[in-house]
PDB file of C-alpha atoms in Angstrom:
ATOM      1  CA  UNK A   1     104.210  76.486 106.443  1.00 89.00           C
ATOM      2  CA  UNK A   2     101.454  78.180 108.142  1.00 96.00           C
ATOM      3  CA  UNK A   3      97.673  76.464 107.588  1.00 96.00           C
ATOM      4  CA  UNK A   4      94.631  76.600 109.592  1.00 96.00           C
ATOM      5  CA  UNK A   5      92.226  79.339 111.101  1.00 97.00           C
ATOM      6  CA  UNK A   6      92.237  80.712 114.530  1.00 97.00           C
ATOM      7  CA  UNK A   7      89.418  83.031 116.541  1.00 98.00           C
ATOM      8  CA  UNK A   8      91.570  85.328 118.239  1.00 98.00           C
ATOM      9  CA  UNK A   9      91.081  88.698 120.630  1.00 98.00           C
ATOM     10  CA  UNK A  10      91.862  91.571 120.141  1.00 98.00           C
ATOM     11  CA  UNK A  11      92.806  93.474 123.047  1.00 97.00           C
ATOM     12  CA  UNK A  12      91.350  97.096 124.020  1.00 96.00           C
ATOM     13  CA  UNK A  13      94.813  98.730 122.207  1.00 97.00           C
ATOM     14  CA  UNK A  14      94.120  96.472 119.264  1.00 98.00           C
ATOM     15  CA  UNK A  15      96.994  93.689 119.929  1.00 98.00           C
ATOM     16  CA  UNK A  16      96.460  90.283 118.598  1.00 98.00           C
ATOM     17  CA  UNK A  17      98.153  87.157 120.467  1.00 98.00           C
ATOM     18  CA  UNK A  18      99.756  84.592 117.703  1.00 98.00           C
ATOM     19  CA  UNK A  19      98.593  81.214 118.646  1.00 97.00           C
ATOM     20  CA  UNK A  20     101.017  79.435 119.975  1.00 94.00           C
ATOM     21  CA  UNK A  21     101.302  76.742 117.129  1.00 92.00           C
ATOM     22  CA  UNK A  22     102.931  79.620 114.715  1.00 96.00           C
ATOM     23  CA  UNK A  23     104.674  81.891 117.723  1.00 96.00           C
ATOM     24  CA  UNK A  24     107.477  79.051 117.606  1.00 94.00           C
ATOM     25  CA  UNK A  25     107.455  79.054 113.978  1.00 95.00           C
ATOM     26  CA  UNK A  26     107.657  83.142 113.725  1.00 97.00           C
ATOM     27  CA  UNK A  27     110.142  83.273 116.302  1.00 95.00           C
ATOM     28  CA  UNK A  28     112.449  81.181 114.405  1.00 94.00           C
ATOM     29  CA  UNK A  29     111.578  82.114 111.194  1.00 94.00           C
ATOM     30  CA  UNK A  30     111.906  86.155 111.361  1.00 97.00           C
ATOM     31  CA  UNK A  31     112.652  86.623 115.096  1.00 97.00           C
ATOM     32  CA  UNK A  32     108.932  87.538 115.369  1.00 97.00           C
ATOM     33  CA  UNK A  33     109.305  90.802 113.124  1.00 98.00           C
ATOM     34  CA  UNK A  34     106.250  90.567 110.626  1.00 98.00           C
ATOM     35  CA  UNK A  35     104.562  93.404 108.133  1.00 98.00           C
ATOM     36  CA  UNK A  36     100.850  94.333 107.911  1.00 98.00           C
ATOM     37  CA  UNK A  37      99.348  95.175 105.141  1.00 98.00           C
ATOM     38  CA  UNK A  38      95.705  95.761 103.206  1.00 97.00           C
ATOM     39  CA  UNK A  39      94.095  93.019 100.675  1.00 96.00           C
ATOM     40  CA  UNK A  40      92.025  93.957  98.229  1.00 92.00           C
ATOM     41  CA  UNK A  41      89.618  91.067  99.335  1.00 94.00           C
ATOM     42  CA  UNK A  42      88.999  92.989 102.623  1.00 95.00           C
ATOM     43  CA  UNK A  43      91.067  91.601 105.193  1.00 98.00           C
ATOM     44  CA  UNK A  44      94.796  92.465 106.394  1.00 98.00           C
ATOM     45  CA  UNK A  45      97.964  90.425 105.080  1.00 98.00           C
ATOM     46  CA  UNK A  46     100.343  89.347 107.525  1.00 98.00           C
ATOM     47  CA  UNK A  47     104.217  88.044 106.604  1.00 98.00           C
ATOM     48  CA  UNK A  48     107.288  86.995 108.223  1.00 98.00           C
ATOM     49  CA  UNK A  49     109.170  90.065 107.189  1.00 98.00           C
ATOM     50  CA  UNK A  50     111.891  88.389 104.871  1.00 97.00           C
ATOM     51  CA  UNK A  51     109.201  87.217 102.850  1.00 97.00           C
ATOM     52  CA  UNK A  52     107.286  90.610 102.695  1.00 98.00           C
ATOM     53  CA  UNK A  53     110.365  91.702 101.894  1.00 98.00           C
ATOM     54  CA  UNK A  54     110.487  89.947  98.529  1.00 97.00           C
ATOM     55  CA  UNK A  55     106.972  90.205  97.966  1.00 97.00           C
ATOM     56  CA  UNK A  56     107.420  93.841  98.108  1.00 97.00           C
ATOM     57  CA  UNK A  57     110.639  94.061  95.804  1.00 97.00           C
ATOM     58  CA  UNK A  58     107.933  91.991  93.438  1.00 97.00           C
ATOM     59  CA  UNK A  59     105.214  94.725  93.770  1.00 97.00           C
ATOM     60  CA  UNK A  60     107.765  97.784  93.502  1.00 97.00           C
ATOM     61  CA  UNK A  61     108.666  96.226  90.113  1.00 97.00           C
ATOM     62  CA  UNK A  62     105.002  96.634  88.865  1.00 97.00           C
ATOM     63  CA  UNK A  63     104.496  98.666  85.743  1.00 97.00           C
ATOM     64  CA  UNK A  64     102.755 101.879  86.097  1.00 96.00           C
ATOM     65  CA  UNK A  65      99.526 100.815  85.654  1.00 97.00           C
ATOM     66  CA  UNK A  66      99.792  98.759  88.625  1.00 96.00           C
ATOM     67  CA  UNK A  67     100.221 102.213  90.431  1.00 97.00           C
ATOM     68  CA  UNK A  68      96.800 102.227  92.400  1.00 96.00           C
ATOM     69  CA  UNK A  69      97.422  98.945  93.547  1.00 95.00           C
ATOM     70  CA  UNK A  70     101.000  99.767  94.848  1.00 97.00           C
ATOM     71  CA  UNK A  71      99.412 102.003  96.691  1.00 96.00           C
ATOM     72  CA  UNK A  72      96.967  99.706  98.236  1.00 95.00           C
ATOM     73  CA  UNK A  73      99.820  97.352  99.308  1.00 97.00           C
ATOM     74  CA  UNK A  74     102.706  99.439 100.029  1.00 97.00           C
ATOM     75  CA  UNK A  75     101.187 102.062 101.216  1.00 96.00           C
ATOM     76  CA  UNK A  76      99.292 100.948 103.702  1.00 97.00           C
ATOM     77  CA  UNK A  77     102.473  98.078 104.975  1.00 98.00           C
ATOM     78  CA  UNK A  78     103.373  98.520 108.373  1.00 98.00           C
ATOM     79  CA  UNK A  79     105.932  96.188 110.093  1.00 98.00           C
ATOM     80  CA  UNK A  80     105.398  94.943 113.709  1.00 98.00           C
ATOM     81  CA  UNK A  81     107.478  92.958 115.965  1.00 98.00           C
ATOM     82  CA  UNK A  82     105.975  90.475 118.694  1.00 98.00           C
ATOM     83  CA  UNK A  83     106.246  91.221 122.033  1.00 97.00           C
ATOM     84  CA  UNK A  84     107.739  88.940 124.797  1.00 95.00           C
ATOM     85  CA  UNK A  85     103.788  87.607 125.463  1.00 96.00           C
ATOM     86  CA  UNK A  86     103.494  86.736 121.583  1.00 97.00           C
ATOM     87  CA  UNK A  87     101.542  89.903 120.879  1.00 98.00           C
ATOM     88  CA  UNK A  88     101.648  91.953 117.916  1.00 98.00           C
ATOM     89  CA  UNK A  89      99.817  95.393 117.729  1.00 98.00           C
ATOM     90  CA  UNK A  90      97.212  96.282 114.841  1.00 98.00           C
ATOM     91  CA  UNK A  91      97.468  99.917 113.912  1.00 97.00           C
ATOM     92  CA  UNK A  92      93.961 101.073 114.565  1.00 97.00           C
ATOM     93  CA  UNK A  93      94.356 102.748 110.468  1.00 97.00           C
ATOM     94  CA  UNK A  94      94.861  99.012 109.338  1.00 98.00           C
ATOM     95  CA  UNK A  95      92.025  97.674 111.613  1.00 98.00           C
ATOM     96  CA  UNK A  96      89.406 100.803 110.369  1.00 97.00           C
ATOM     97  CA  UNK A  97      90.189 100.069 107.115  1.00 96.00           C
ATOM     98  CA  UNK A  98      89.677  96.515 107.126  1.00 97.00           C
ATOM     99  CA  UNK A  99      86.911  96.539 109.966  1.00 97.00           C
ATOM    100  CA  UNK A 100      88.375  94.672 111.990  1.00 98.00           C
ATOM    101  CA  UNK A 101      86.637  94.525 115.379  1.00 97.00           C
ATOM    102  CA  UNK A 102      87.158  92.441 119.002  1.00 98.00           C
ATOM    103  CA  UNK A 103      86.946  89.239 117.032  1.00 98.00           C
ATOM    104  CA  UNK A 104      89.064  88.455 114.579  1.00 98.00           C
ATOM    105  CA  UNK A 105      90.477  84.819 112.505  1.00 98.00           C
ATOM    106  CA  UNK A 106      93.792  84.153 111.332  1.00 98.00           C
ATOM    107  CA  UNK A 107      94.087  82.028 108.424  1.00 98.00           C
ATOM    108  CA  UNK A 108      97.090  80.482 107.475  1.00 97.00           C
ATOM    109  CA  UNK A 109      97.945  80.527 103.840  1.00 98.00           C
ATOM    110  CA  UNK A 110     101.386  78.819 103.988  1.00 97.00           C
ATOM    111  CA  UNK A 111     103.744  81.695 103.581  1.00 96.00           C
ATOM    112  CA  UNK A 112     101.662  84.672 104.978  1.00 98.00           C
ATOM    113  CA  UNK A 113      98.566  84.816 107.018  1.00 98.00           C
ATOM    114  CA  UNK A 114      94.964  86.931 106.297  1.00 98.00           C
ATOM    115  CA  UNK A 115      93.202  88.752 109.464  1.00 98.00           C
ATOM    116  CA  UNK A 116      89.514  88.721 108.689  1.00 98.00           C
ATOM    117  CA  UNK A 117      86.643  89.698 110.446  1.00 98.00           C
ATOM    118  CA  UNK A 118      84.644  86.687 111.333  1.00 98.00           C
ATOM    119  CA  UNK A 119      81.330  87.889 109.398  1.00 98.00           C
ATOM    120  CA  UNK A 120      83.315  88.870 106.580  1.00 98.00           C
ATOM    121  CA  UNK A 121      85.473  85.941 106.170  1.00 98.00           C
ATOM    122  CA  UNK A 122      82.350  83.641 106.071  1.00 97.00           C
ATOM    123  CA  UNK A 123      80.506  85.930 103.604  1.00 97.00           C
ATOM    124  CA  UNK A 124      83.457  85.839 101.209  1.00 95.00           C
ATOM    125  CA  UNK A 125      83.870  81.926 101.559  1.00 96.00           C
ATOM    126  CA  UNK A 126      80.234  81.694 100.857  1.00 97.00           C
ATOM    127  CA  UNK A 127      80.525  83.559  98.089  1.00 95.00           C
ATOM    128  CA  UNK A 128      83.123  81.701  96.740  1.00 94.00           C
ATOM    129  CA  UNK A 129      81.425  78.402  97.166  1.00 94.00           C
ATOM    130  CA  UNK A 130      78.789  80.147  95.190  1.00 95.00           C
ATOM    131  CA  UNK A 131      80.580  80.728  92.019  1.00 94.00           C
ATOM    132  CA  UNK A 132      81.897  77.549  91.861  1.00 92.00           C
ATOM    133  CA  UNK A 133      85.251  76.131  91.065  1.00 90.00           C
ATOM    134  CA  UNK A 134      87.130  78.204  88.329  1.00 93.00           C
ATOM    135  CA  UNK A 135      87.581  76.492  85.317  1.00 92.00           C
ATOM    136  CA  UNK A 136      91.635  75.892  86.100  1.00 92.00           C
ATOM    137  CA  UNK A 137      90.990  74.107  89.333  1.00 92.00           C
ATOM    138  CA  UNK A 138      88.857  71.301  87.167  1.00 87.00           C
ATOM    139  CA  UNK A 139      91.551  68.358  87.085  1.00 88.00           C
ATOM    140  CA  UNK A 140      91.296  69.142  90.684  1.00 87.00           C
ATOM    141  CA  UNK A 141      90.337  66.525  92.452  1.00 86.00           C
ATOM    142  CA  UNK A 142      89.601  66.177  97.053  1.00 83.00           C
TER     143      UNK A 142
END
């Protein structure tokens, strides 16, 4: 289970370093191949690729009207394998689209990570906090 946020790097060809508490994990989990892919929240996706893999049979499965946002998640998926430093590359598409600069945090959300930008990431958390707790999170309790 991945949790937790990292700042990360990216390099000058857009690779990204896993921290090394999840390179283990990733290694042994999927032999470090993992799929990209957009979120309609702004940020990139990231999976170990068996579980994209069944995510994706999920999505495919979508009605029609889903179409558009098949599209958004399929289309744009692109698998990557890490490197022998740990390294994964970031298409420069995915990156633009997201926009993604130098700086970058991985948050793990147990099964799959998110790749924000830093500004972003904090805007949409503060925006969340704003709102408020939805209504089915009120038995909830810290």
């Amino acid at each position: 289970m991945f949790q937790g946020a990292s700042a990360i790097t990216l390099d000058a060809k857009g690779r990204m370093s896993i921290p090394a508490k999840h390179r283990d994990a990733l290694m042994i989990q999927c032999e470090g191949r993992l799929t990209l892919t957009k979120h309609p929240d702004g940020c990139l996706l990231m999976y170990p690729r068996h579980v994209w893999e069944a995510k994706r049979d999920q999505i495919a499965a979508w009605p029609m009207s889903a179409r558009g946002w098949q599209r958004i998640l399929l289309g744009n998926a692109a698998d990557v394998e890490m490197d022998s430093a740990g390294r994964i590359l970031v298409a420069p598409e995915l990156r633009d689209a997201v926009g993604l600069g130098r700086e970058v945090v991985l948050s793990g959300m147990l099964t799959h990570f998110e790749i924000w930008d830093p500004v972003k990431r904090a805007e949409n958390e503060q925006t969340t906090i704003e709102v408020g707790m939805p209504d089915t999170l009120s038995d909830f309790s810290f």
